[in-house]
């Protein structure tokens, strides 16, 4: 069967992967309402395409924190990629580099920052969880810097792990042949089997629940790298992120894996963009499966988007070739959307190119 869109990789991944691995990647928190909504919300935004514009040349290139990339489509941090494919993060890093875009490596990668750097050139960001032991954090940040990583994406929505019921049912734990490579050799305890989710128990033991805005400031004292705050959903927190010195904001609900019944990221995006007032770039993470989704995010003010699950699904299906294909399909669809909307460059994509259901007048309630 020829794969013609990104979503088709999910079914292949489900066939190929052990149930525990697939459920870990695919599931969300509790009722999984936000998981569905991350996708469904895009369908409530429609296009207002402009016609009779010469679209023989389309330029999708952009810069992120000063780094030039080929398109505003980047790779989000996803943990445990070798659970999907033996090449794991190596394959993802090579695919991102070949596509001329950014890969974000998870703290909980099954390949270390040094190993990913060894795959060759590429612009890479490092996603950071703050552990109770700050020496571990400082060490990790320094290693990422030395390995040539260009920014830190600080995940701020995980003082505790969301209730992921599939992981509880499956007693999720890392397969015995895999480890959290960035923490090898550190006496931090292992992710063992537990009465519920092994990952939830690990997080409860290791991750710092006292994390606050002062820690964003602290991070700036130990690194020169720009810090993106990942997990912002409100205008209030967007303003506080900027006050705390963030170089950018990632609107994210952690792939709907933390607090259920938060809005889809595409619904939260405009509020955050308005609060940021152009002082820092705002990015969207969550639910993107089509080039049309990318266009809608940019029309609402995002400077770019990050994809997560499509990467692990395509990795499971076809390894590096799968990730390359996902990036290429999204690129092609996005280019086509731009052309059919009458936009030749990213700067021509405006709020006037879309209409969202919240823009429409509400019908008056009958008395």
mmCIF file of C-alpha atoms in Angstrom:
data_model
loop_
_atom_site.group_PDB
_atom_site.id
_atom_site.type_symbol
_atom_site.label_atom_id
_atom_site.label_comp_id
_atom_site.label_asym_id
_atom_site.label_seq_id
_atom_site.Cartn_x
_atom_site.Cartn_y
_atom_site.Cartn_z
ATOM 1 C CA UNK A 1 0.000 0.000 0.000
ATOM 2 C CA UNK A 2 1.392 3.376 -0.957
ATOM 3 C CA UNK A 3 1.399 5.834 1.922
ATOM 4 C CA UNK A 4 -0.112 9.125 0.812
ATOM 5 C CA UNK A 5 -0.437 10.967 4.121
ATOM 6 C CA UNK A 6 1.179 11.200 7.535
ATOM 7 C CA UNK A 7 -1.742 9.673 9.467
ATOM 8 C CA UNK A 8 -1.457 6.344 7.649
ATOM 9 C CA UNK A 9 1.750 5.563 9.538
ATOM 10 C CA UNK A 10 -0.147 5.174 12.813
ATOM 11 C CA UNK A 11 -1.944 1.978 11.717
ATOM 12 C CA UNK A 12 1.336 0.476 10.467
ATOM 13 C CA UNK A 13 3.062 1.316 13.755
ATOM 14 C CA UNK A 14 0.201 -0.330 15.647
ATOM 15 C CA UNK A 15 0.686 -3.562 13.667
ATOM 16 C CA UNK A 16 4.454 -3.569 14.057
ATOM 17 C CA UNK A 17 5.010 -2.538 17.657
ATOM 18 C CA UNK A 18 4.420 -4.472 20.884
ATOM 19 C CA UNK A 19 1.189 -3.278 22.532
ATOM 20 C CA UNK A 20 3.011 -1.647 25.470
ATOM 21 C CA UNK A 21 5.223 0.414 23.150
ATOM 22 C CA UNK A 22 2.432 1.497 20.793
ATOM 23 C CA UNK A 23 0.083 2.386 23.660
ATOM 24 C CA UNK A 24 2.846 4.446 25.286
ATOM 25 C CA UNK A 25 3.292 6.546 22.124
ATOM 26 C CA UNK A 26 -0.378 6.766 21.174
ATOM 27 C CA UNK A 27 -2.246 7.347 24.406
ATOM 28 C CA UNK A 28 -3.202 10.512 26.218
ATOM 29 C CA UNK A 29 -4.302 11.308 29.747
ATOM 30 C CA UNK A 30 -7.490 10.018 31.367
ATOM 31 C CA UNK A 31 -10.532 10.331 29.039
ATOM 32 C CA UNK A 32 -8.249 11.377 26.161
ATOM 33 C CA UNK A 33 -10.607 14.250 25.317
ATOM 34 C CA UNK A 34 -7.714 16.629 24.667
ATOM 35 C CA UNK A 35 -5.997 13.943 22.576
ATOM 36 C CA UNK A 36 -8.966 13.927 20.165
ATOM 37 C CA UNK A 37 -9.379 17.684 20.409
ATOM 38 C CA UNK A 38 -5.744 18.346 19.398
ATOM 39 C CA UNK A 39 -6.759 16.971 15.990
ATOM 40 C CA UNK A 40 -10.421 17.956 15.808
ATOM 41 C CA UNK A 41 -9.849 21.639 16.597
ATOM 42 C CA UNK A 42 -7.988 22.119 13.300
ATOM 43 C CA UNK A 43 -11.186 21.175 11.431
ATOM 44 C CA UNK A 44 -12.975 24.189 12.913
ATOM 45 C CA UNK A 45 -10.659 26.587 11.096
ATOM 46 C CA UNK A 46 -11.436 27.224 7.428
ATOM 47 C CA UNK A 47 -9.469 28.937 4.671
ATOM 48 C CA UNK A 48 -10.147 32.236 2.926
ATOM 49 C CA UNK A 49 -7.930 31.660 -0.122
ATOM 50 C CA UNK A 50 -6.891 34.541 -2.355
ATOM 51 C CA UNK A 51 -6.850 34.006 -6.122
ATOM 52 C CA UNK A 52 -5.056 35.204 -9.244
ATOM 53 C CA UNK A 53 -1.698 35.600 -7.522
ATOM 54 C CA UNK A 54 1.439 34.378 -9.283
ATOM 55 C CA UNK A 55 2.461 31.387 -7.146
ATOM 56 C CA UNK A 56 5.040 29.946 -9.554
ATOM 57 C CA UNK A 57 7.670 30.406 -6.828
ATOM 58 C CA UNK A 58 7.024 29.502 -3.200
ATOM 59 C CA UNK A 59 9.562 30.149 -0.451
ATOM 60 C CA UNK A 60 9.052 28.203 2.791
ATOM 61 C CA UNK A 61 12.423 29.000 4.379
ATOM 62 C CA UNK A 62 12.536 30.678 7.770
ATOM 63 C CA UNK A 63 14.827 31.327 10.720
ATOM 64 C CA UNK A 64 14.338 30.041 14.245
ATOM 65 C CA UNK A 65 16.432 31.728 16.965
ATOM 66 C CA UNK A 66 18.709 32.916 14.175
ATOM 67 C CA UNK A 67 19.137 29.475 12.555
ATOM 68 C CA UNK A 68 18.050 29.163 8.948
ATOM 69 C CA UNK A 69 15.814 26.168 8.219
ATOM 70 C CA UNK A 70 14.117 24.997 5.039
ATOM 71 C CA UNK A 71 10.540 25.106 6.384
ATOM 72 C CA UNK A 72 8.662 25.969 9.590
ATOM 73 C CA UNK A 73 8.162 22.250 10.363
ATOM 74 C CA UNK A 74 10.427 20.875 13.108
ATOM 75 C CA UNK A 75 10.704 17.727 15.208
ATOM 76 C CA UNK A 76 9.389 17.731 18.781
ATOM 77 C CA UNK A 77 11.092 15.820 21.584
ATOM 78 C CA UNK A 78 9.720 12.282 21.949
ATOM 79 C CA UNK A 79 11.177 9.835 24.443
ATOM 80 C CA UNK A 80 12.391 6.259 23.960
ATOM 81 C CA UNK A 81 12.687 6.275 20.147
ATOM 82 C CA UNK A 82 14.632 2.996 20.060
ATOM 83 C CA UNK A 83 11.452 1.381 21.335
ATOM 84 C CA UNK A 84 10.047 2.228 17.866
ATOM 85 C CA UNK A 85 13.108 1.253 15.800
ATOM 86 C CA UNK A 86 16.652 0.029 16.582
ATOM 87 C CA UNK A 87 18.140 3.207 15.048
ATOM 88 C CA UNK A 88 15.884 5.424 17.162
ATOM 89 C CA UNK A 89 17.119 8.988 17.596
ATOM 90 C CA UNK A 90 20.013 8.408 15.156
ATOM 91 C CA UNK A 91 17.514 7.910 12.319
ATOM 92 C CA UNK A 92 15.445 10.922 13.372
ATOM 93 C CA UNK A 93 18.529 13.148 13.591
ATOM 94 C CA UNK A 94 19.674 12.158 10.098
ATOM 95 C CA UNK A 95 16.193 12.639 8.632
ATOM 96 C CA UNK A 96 15.851 16.115 10.176
ATOM 97 C CA UNK A 97 19.295 17.106 8.938
ATOM 98 C CA UNK A 98 18.503 15.862 5.406
ATOM 99 C CA UNK A 99 15.274 17.904 5.437
ATOM 100 C CA UNK A 100 17.163 21.013 6.585
ATOM 101 C CA UNK A 101 15.178 21.357 9.792
ATOM 102 C CA UNK A 102 15.545 21.176 13.577
ATOM 103 C CA UNK A 103 15.359 18.071 15.732
ATOM 104 C CA UNK A 104 14.667 18.370 19.453
ATOM 105 C CA UNK A 105 16.181 15.549 21.504
ATOM 106 C CA UNK A 106 14.317 14.371 24.592
ATOM 107 C CA UNK A 107 16.036 14.199 27.987
ATOM 108 C CA UNK A 108 14.629 10.662 28.035
ATOM 109 C CA UNK A 109 16.180 9.661 24.725
ATOM 110 C CA UNK A 110 17.511 6.152 24.194
ATOM 111 C CA UNK A 111 20.559 7.758 22.525
ATOM 112 C CA UNK A 112 22.778 10.301 24.292
ATOM 113 C CA UNK A 113 23.422 13.888 23.216
ATOM 114 C CA UNK A 114 26.925 12.820 22.159
ATOM 115 C CA UNK A 115 25.615 9.910 20.089
ATOM 116 C CA UNK A 116 23.091 12.112 18.298
ATOM 117 C CA UNK A 117 25.804 14.714 17.614
ATOM 118 C CA UNK A 118 27.943 11.956 16.078
ATOM 119 C CA UNK A 119 25.367 11.374 13.295
ATOM 120 C CA UNK A 120 26.701 14.446 11.472
ATOM 121 C CA UNK A 121 25.788 18.100 11.060
ATOM 122 C CA UNK A 122 22.364 19.435 11.922
ATOM 123 C CA UNK A 123 20.602 22.042 14.046
ATOM 124 C CA UNK A 124 19.479 20.387 17.268
ATOM 125 C CA UNK A 125 17.696 21.561 20.396
ATOM 126 C CA UNK A 126 17.729 19.726 23.722
ATOM 127 C CA UNK A 127 14.542 19.205 25.734
ATOM 128 C CA UNK A 128 15.141 19.380 29.471
ATOM 129 C CA UNK A 129 13.336 17.946 32.470
ATOM 130 C CA UNK A 130 14.543 19.448 35.750
ATOM 131 C CA UNK A 131 15.628 16.739 38.173
ATOM 132 C CA UNK A 132 15.712 17.163 41.958
ATOM 133 C CA UNK A 133 19.494 16.879 41.762
ATOM 134 C CA UNK A 134 20.508 20.169 40.112
ATOM 135 C CA UNK A 135 24.046 18.920 39.527
ATOM 136 C CA UNK A 136 22.571 16.364 37.153
ATOM 137 C CA UNK A 137 20.715 19.163 35.329
ATOM 138 C CA UNK A 138 23.815 21.361 35.071
ATOM 139 C CA UNK A 139 25.901 18.429 33.825
ATOM 140 C CA UNK A 140 23.305 17.547 31.193
ATOM 141 C CA UNK A 141 23.031 21.130 29.931
ATOM 142 C CA UNK A 142 26.815 21.400 29.653
ATOM 143 C CA UNK A 143 26.980 18.136 27.725
ATOM 144 C CA UNK A 144 24.295 19.352 25.319
ATOM 145 C CA UNK A 145 26.255 22.583 24.802
ATOM 146 C CA UNK A 146 29.490 20.690 24.150
ATOM 147 C CA UNK A 147 27.700 18.389 21.712
ATOM 148 C CA UNK A 148 26.678 21.443 19.660
ATOM 149 C CA UNK A 149 23.017 21.700 20.616
ATOM 150 C CA UNK A 150 21.685 25.207 19.959
ATOM 151 C CA UNK A 151 18.842 25.742 22.444
ATOM 152 C CA UNK A 152 17.180 24.292 25.527
ATOM 153 C CA UNK A 153 13.462 23.475 25.406
ATOM 154 C CA UNK A 154 12.466 23.507 29.066
ATOM 155 C CA UNK A 155 9.386 21.365 29.671
ATOM 156 C CA UNK A 156 7.323 23.076 32.374
ATOM 157 C CA UNK A 157 4.057 21.114 32.438
ATOM 158 C CA UNK A 158 5.306 17.952 34.142
ATOM 159 C CA UNK A 159 5.789 18.426 37.896
ATOM 160 C CA UNK A 160 4.016 15.062 38.012
ATOM 161 C CA UNK A 161 3.233 12.662 35.200
ATOM 162 C CA UNK A 162 -0.300 12.791 33.799
ATOM 163 C CA UNK A 163 -2.561 9.798 34.387
ATOM 164 C CA UNK A 164 -2.047 7.688 31.279
ATOM 165 C CA UNK A 165 -4.330 4.734 31.841
ATOM 166 C CA UNK A 166 -2.942 2.603 29.026
ATOM 167 C CA UNK A 167 0.484 2.732 30.707
ATOM 168 C CA UNK A 168 -1.071 1.758 34.037
ATOM 169 C CA UNK A 169 -2.890 -1.214 32.458
ATOM 170 C CA UNK A 170 0.276 -2.307 30.640
ATOM 171 C CA UNK A 171 2.533 -1.736 33.690
ATOM 172 C CA UNK A 172 4.691 0.310 31.332
ATOM 173 C CA UNK A 173 8.440 0.095 31.700
ATOM 174 C CA UNK A 174 11.363 0.442 29.289
ATOM 175 C CA UNK A 175 12.318 -2.807 27.529
ATOM 176 C CA UNK A 176 15.363 -4.370 29.280
ATOM 177 C CA UNK A 177 17.691 -3.746 26.311
ATOM 178 C CA UNK A 178 17.118 0.044 26.443
ATOM 179 C CA UNK A 179 18.268 2.721 28.874
ATOM 180 C CA UNK A 180 17.883 6.459 29.376
ATOM 181 C CA UNK A 181 21.211 7.106 27.669
ATOM 182 C CA UNK A 182 21.721 10.632 28.954
ATOM 183 C CA UNK A 183 21.666 9.373 32.543
ATOM 184 C CA UNK A 184 23.907 6.338 32.209
ATOM 185 C CA UNK A 185 26.538 6.186 34.911
ATOM 186 C CA UNK A 186 24.606 8.548 37.199
ATOM 187 C CA UNK A 187 23.254 7.054 40.375
ATOM 188 C CA UNK A 188 19.645 8.004 39.772
ATOM 189 C CA UNK A 189 17.741 4.793 40.134
ATOM 190 C CA UNK A 190 16.214 2.896 37.256
ATOM 191 C CA UNK A 191 12.817 2.863 35.676
ATOM 192 C CA UNK A 192 11.647 -0.404 37.183
ATOM 193 C CA UNK A 193 8.355 -2.172 36.934
ATOM 194 C CA UNK A 194 5.857 -0.725 39.366
ATOM 195 C CA UNK A 195 2.297 -1.420 40.448
ATOM 196 C CA UNK A 196 1.120 1.077 37.868
ATOM 197 C CA UNK A 197 3.276 2.880 35.282
ATOM 198 C CA UNK A 198 7.013 2.472 35.755
ATOM 199 C CA UNK A 199 7.509 5.887 34.153
ATOM 200 C CA UNK A 200 5.085 7.590 36.556
ATOM 201 C CA UNK A 201 6.970 6.081 39.516
ATOM 202 C CA UNK A 202 10.303 7.190 38.032
ATOM 203 C CA UNK A 203 9.052 10.766 37.540
ATOM 204 C CA UNK A 204 7.680 10.874 41.092
ATOM 205 C CA UNK A 205 11.111 9.897 42.366
ATOM 206 C CA UNK A 206 13.299 12.093 40.156
ATOM 207 C CA UNK A 207 11.568 15.165 38.748
ATOM 208 C CA UNK A 208 11.491 18.356 40.823
ATOM 209 C CA UNK A 209 7.958 19.361 41.771
ATOM 210 C CA UNK A 210 9.211 22.664 43.198
ATOM 211 C CA UNK A 211 10.086 23.923 39.693
ATOM 212 C CA UNK A 212 9.100 27.599 39.407
ATOM 213 C CA UNK A 213 9.866 30.781 37.450
ATOM 214 C CA UNK A 214 13.037 31.328 39.474
ATOM 215 C CA UNK A 215 14.397 28.126 37.910
ATOM 216 C CA UNK A 216 14.038 29.592 34.429
ATOM 217 C CA UNK A 217 16.305 32.380 35.686
ATOM 218 C CA UNK A 218 18.659 29.853 37.317
ATOM 219 C CA UNK A 219 18.979 27.991 34.022
ATOM 220 C CA UNK A 220 20.191 31.206 32.379
ATOM 221 C CA UNK A 221 23.027 31.388 34.921
ATOM 222 C CA UNK A 222 24.363 27.970 33.896
ATOM 223 C CA UNK A 223 24.034 28.239 30.107
ATOM 224 C CA UNK A 224 24.398 30.752 27.296
ATOM 225 C CA UNK A 225 21.937 28.765 25.174
ATOM 226 C CA UNK A 226 18.549 30.365 24.459
ATOM 227 C CA UNK A 227 15.710 28.840 26.508
ATOM 228 C CA UNK A 228 12.336 27.968 25.044
ATOM 229 C CA UNK A 229 9.556 27.470 27.599
ATOM 230 C CA UNK A 230 7.552 24.434 26.473
ATOM 231 C CA UNK A 231 4.076 23.868 27.869
ATOM 232 C CA UNK A 232 2.497 27.340 27.841
ATOM 233 C CA UNK A 233 -1.287 27.499 27.261
ATOM 234 C CA UNK A 234 -2.314 30.916 28.652
ATOM 235 C CA UNK A 235 -1.629 34.607 28.091
ATOM 236 C CA UNK A 236 -0.620 34.982 31.752
ATOM 237 C CA UNK A 237 2.126 32.377 31.455
ATOM 238 C CA UNK A 238 3.251 33.765 28.103
ATOM 239 C CA UNK A 239 3.883 37.147 29.755
ATOM 240 C CA UNK A 240 5.665 35.524 32.715
ATOM 241 C CA UNK A 241 7.854 33.481 30.329
ATOM 242 C CA UNK A 242 9.020 36.671 28.624
ATOM 243 C CA UNK A 243 9.617 38.394 31.965
ATOM 244 C CA UNK A 244 11.713 35.389 33.047
ATOM 245 C CA UNK A 245 13.944 35.794 29.985
ATOM 246 C CA UNK A 246 12.639 33.061 27.685
ATOM 247 C CA UNK A 247 13.892 33.315 24.098
ATOM 248 C CA UNK A 248 10.706 31.700 22.802
ATOM 249 C CA UNK A 249 7.497 29.926 23.791
ATOM 250 C CA UNK A 250 6.205 26.529 22.723
ATOM 251 C CA UNK A 251 2.430 26.257 23.036
ATOM 252 C CA UNK A 252 2.077 22.628 24.056
ATOM 253 C CA UNK A 253 -0.195 20.387 26.098
ATOM 254 C CA UNK A 254 2.418 17.606 26.084
ATOM 255 C CA UNK A 255 0.606 15.750 23.312
ATOM 256 C CA UNK A 256 -2.496 15.636 25.564
ATOM 257 C CA UNK A 257 -0.598 13.412 27.977
ATOM 258 C CA UNK A 258 -0.667 15.603 31.100
ATOM 259 C CA UNK A 259 -3.890 17.404 32.086
ATOM 260 C CA UNK A 260 -6.962 16.242 30.190
ATOM 261 C CA UNK A 261 -9.575 18.867 29.189
ATOM 262 C CA UNK A 262 -7.050 21.577 28.483
ATOM 263 C CA UNK A 263 -7.713 23.169 25.079
ATOM 264 C CA UNK A 264 -6.140 21.910 21.906
ATOM 265 C CA UNK A 265 -2.901 23.760 21.265
ATOM 266 C CA UNK A 266 -4.280 25.356 18.079
ATOM 267 C CA UNK A 267 -7.117 26.804 20.241
ATOM 268 C CA UNK A 268 -4.688 28.183 22.846
ATOM 269 C CA UNK A 269 -2.234 29.556 20.267
ATOM 270 C CA UNK A 270 -3.778 32.927 19.441
ATOM 271 C CA UNK A 271 -4.150 33.962 23.090
ATOM 272 C CA UNK A 272 -0.447 33.251 23.674
ATOM 273 C CA UNK A 273 0.622 35.014 20.453
ATOM 274 C CA UNK A 274 -1.337 38.141 21.397
ATOM 275 C CA UNK A 275 0.217 38.178 24.867
ATOM 276 C CA UNK A 276 3.727 37.761 23.436
ATOM 277 C CA UNK A 277 3.200 40.895 21.266
ATOM 278 C CA UNK A 278 6.005 39.861 18.935
ATOM 279 C CA UNK A 279 8.650 40.068 21.673
ATOM 280 C CA UNK A 280 9.585 36.396 21.287
ATOM 281 C CA UNK A 281 8.624 33.765 18.709
ATOM 282 C CA UNK A 282 5.748 31.448 19.586
ATOM 283 C CA UNK A 283 5.693 27.866 18.293
ATOM 284 C CA UNK A 284 2.941 25.243 18.240
ATOM 285 C CA UNK A 285 3.329 21.610 19.265
ATOM 286 C CA UNK A 286 0.491 19.099 19.127
ATOM 287 C CA UNK A 287 -1.933 17.566 16.666
ATOM 288 C CA UNK A 288 -0.293 18.575 13.377
ATOM 289 C CA UNK A 289 -0.848 15.898 10.718
ATOM 290 C CA UNK A 290 -1.333 17.931 7.519
ATOM 291 C CA UNK A 291 0.291 20.786 5.660
ATOM 292 C CA UNK A 292 -3.044 22.590 6.065
ATOM 293 C CA UNK A 293 -2.532 22.401 9.858
ATOM 294 C CA UNK A 294 0.872 24.071 9.492
ATOM 295 C CA UNK A 295 -0.660 26.923 7.468
ATOM 296 C CA UNK A 296 -3.457 27.417 10.040
ATOM 297 C CA UNK A 297 -0.917 27.617 12.883
ATOM 298 C CA UNK A 298 1.143 30.220 11.011
ATOM 299 C CA UNK A 299 -1.996 32.207 10.146
ATOM 300 C CA UNK A 300 -2.760 32.340 13.895
ATOM 301 C CA UNK A 301 0.695 33.746 14.573
ATOM 302 C CA UNK A 302 2.968 30.754 15.149
ATOM 303 C CA UNK A 303 6.563 31.070 13.913
ATOM 304 C CA UNK A 304 6.702 27.325 13.286
ATOM 305 C CA UNK A 305 5.371 23.962 14.448
ATOM 306 C CA UNK A 306 6.784 20.794 15.992
ATOM 307 C CA UNK A 307 5.636 17.238 15.208
ATOM 308 C CA UNK A 308 5.958 14.356 17.655
ATOM 309 C CA UNK A 309 3.854 11.232 17.144
ATOM 310 C CA UNK A 310 4.173 11.211 13.316
ATOM 311 C CA UNK A 311 7.922 10.820 13.847
ATOM 312 C CA UNK A 312 7.705 7.767 16.101
ATOM 313 C CA UNK A 313 4.993 6.131 13.996
ATOM 314 C CA UNK A 314 6.948 6.565 10.758
ATOM 315 C CA UNK A 315 10.130 5.479 12.542
ATOM 316 C CA UNK A 316 8.400 2.265 13.626
ATOM 317 C CA UNK A 317 7.111 1.689 10.098
ATOM 318 C CA UNK A 318 10.153 2.491 7.963
ATOM 319 C CA UNK A 319 13.014 3.802 10.091
ATOM 320 C CA UNK A 320 14.870 6.834 8.789
ATOM 321 C CA UNK A 321 13.142 6.624 5.400
ATOM 322 C CA UNK A 322 9.779 6.907 7.159
ATOM 323 C CA UNK A 323 10.758 10.063 9.058
ATOM 324 C CA UNK A 324 12.148 11.588 5.854
ATOM 325 C CA UNK A 325 8.878 10.797 4.098
ATOM 326 C CA UNK A 326 6.773 12.371 6.869
ATOM 327 C CA UNK A 327 8.800 15.581 6.675
ATOM 328 C CA UNK A 328 8.575 15.581 2.873
ATOM 329 C CA UNK A 329 4.806 14.931 2.812
ATOM 330 C CA UNK A 330 4.138 17.747 5.282
ATOM 331 C CA UNK A 331 6.428 20.033 3.309
ATOM 332 C CA UNK A 332 4.668 19.230 0.015
ATOM 333 C CA UNK A 333 1.201 19.654 1.509
ATOM 334 C CA UNK A 334 2.186 22.939 3.152
ATOM 335 C CA UNK A 335 3.634 24.258 -0.110
ATOM 336 C CA UNK A 336 0.438 23.334 -1.939
ATOM 337 C CA UNK A 337 -1.702 25.009 0.749
ATOM 338 C CA UNK A 338 0.362 28.179 0.405
ATOM 339 C CA UNK A 339 -0.021 28.151 -3.386
ATOM 340 C CA UNK A 340 -3.766 27.537 -3.278
ATOM 341 C CA UNK A 341 -4.187 30.275 -0.657
ATOM 342 C CA UNK A 342 -2.193 32.772 -2.719
ATOM 343 C CA UNK A 343 0.861 32.998 -0.448
ATOM 344 C CA UNK A 344 4.382 32.984 -1.889
ATOM 345 C CA UNK A 345 6.328 33.341 1.357
ATOM 346 C CA UNK A 346 5.646 32.808 5.059
ATOM 347 C CA UNK A 347 5.351 36.556 5.606
ATOM 348 C CA UNK A 348 2.343 36.616 3.247
ATOM 349 C CA UNK A 349 0.373 34.176 5.452
ATOM 350 C CA UNK A 350 -2.003 36.348 7.507
ATOM 351 C CA UNK A 351 -4.934 36.027 9.888
ATOM 352 C CA UNK A 352 -7.146 37.098 6.966
ATOM 353 C CA UNK A 353 -6.383 33.790 5.216
ATOM 354 C CA UNK A 354 -8.443 31.845 7.753
ATOM 355 C CA UNK A 355 -11.743 32.056 9.581
ATOM 356 C CA UNK A 356 -12.161 30.176 12.848
ATOM 357 C CA UNK A 357 -15.445 29.128 14.403
ATOM 358 C CA UNK A 358 -14.774 31.537 17.281
ATOM 359 C CA UNK A 359 -14.667 34.428 14.781
ATOM 360 C CA UNK A 360 -18.262 33.886 13.758
ATOM 361 C CA UNK A 361 -21.105 35.686 15.515
ATOM 362 C CA UNK A 362 -22.813 33.465 18.076
ATOM 363 C CA UNK A 363 -26.484 32.790 17.328
ATOM 364 C CA UNK A 364 -28.744 34.541 19.846
ATOM 365 C CA UNK A 365 -30.372 32.177 22.300
ATOM 366 C CA UNK A 366 -34.129 31.950 21.860
ATOM 367 C CA UNK A 367 -36.023 33.429 24.761
#
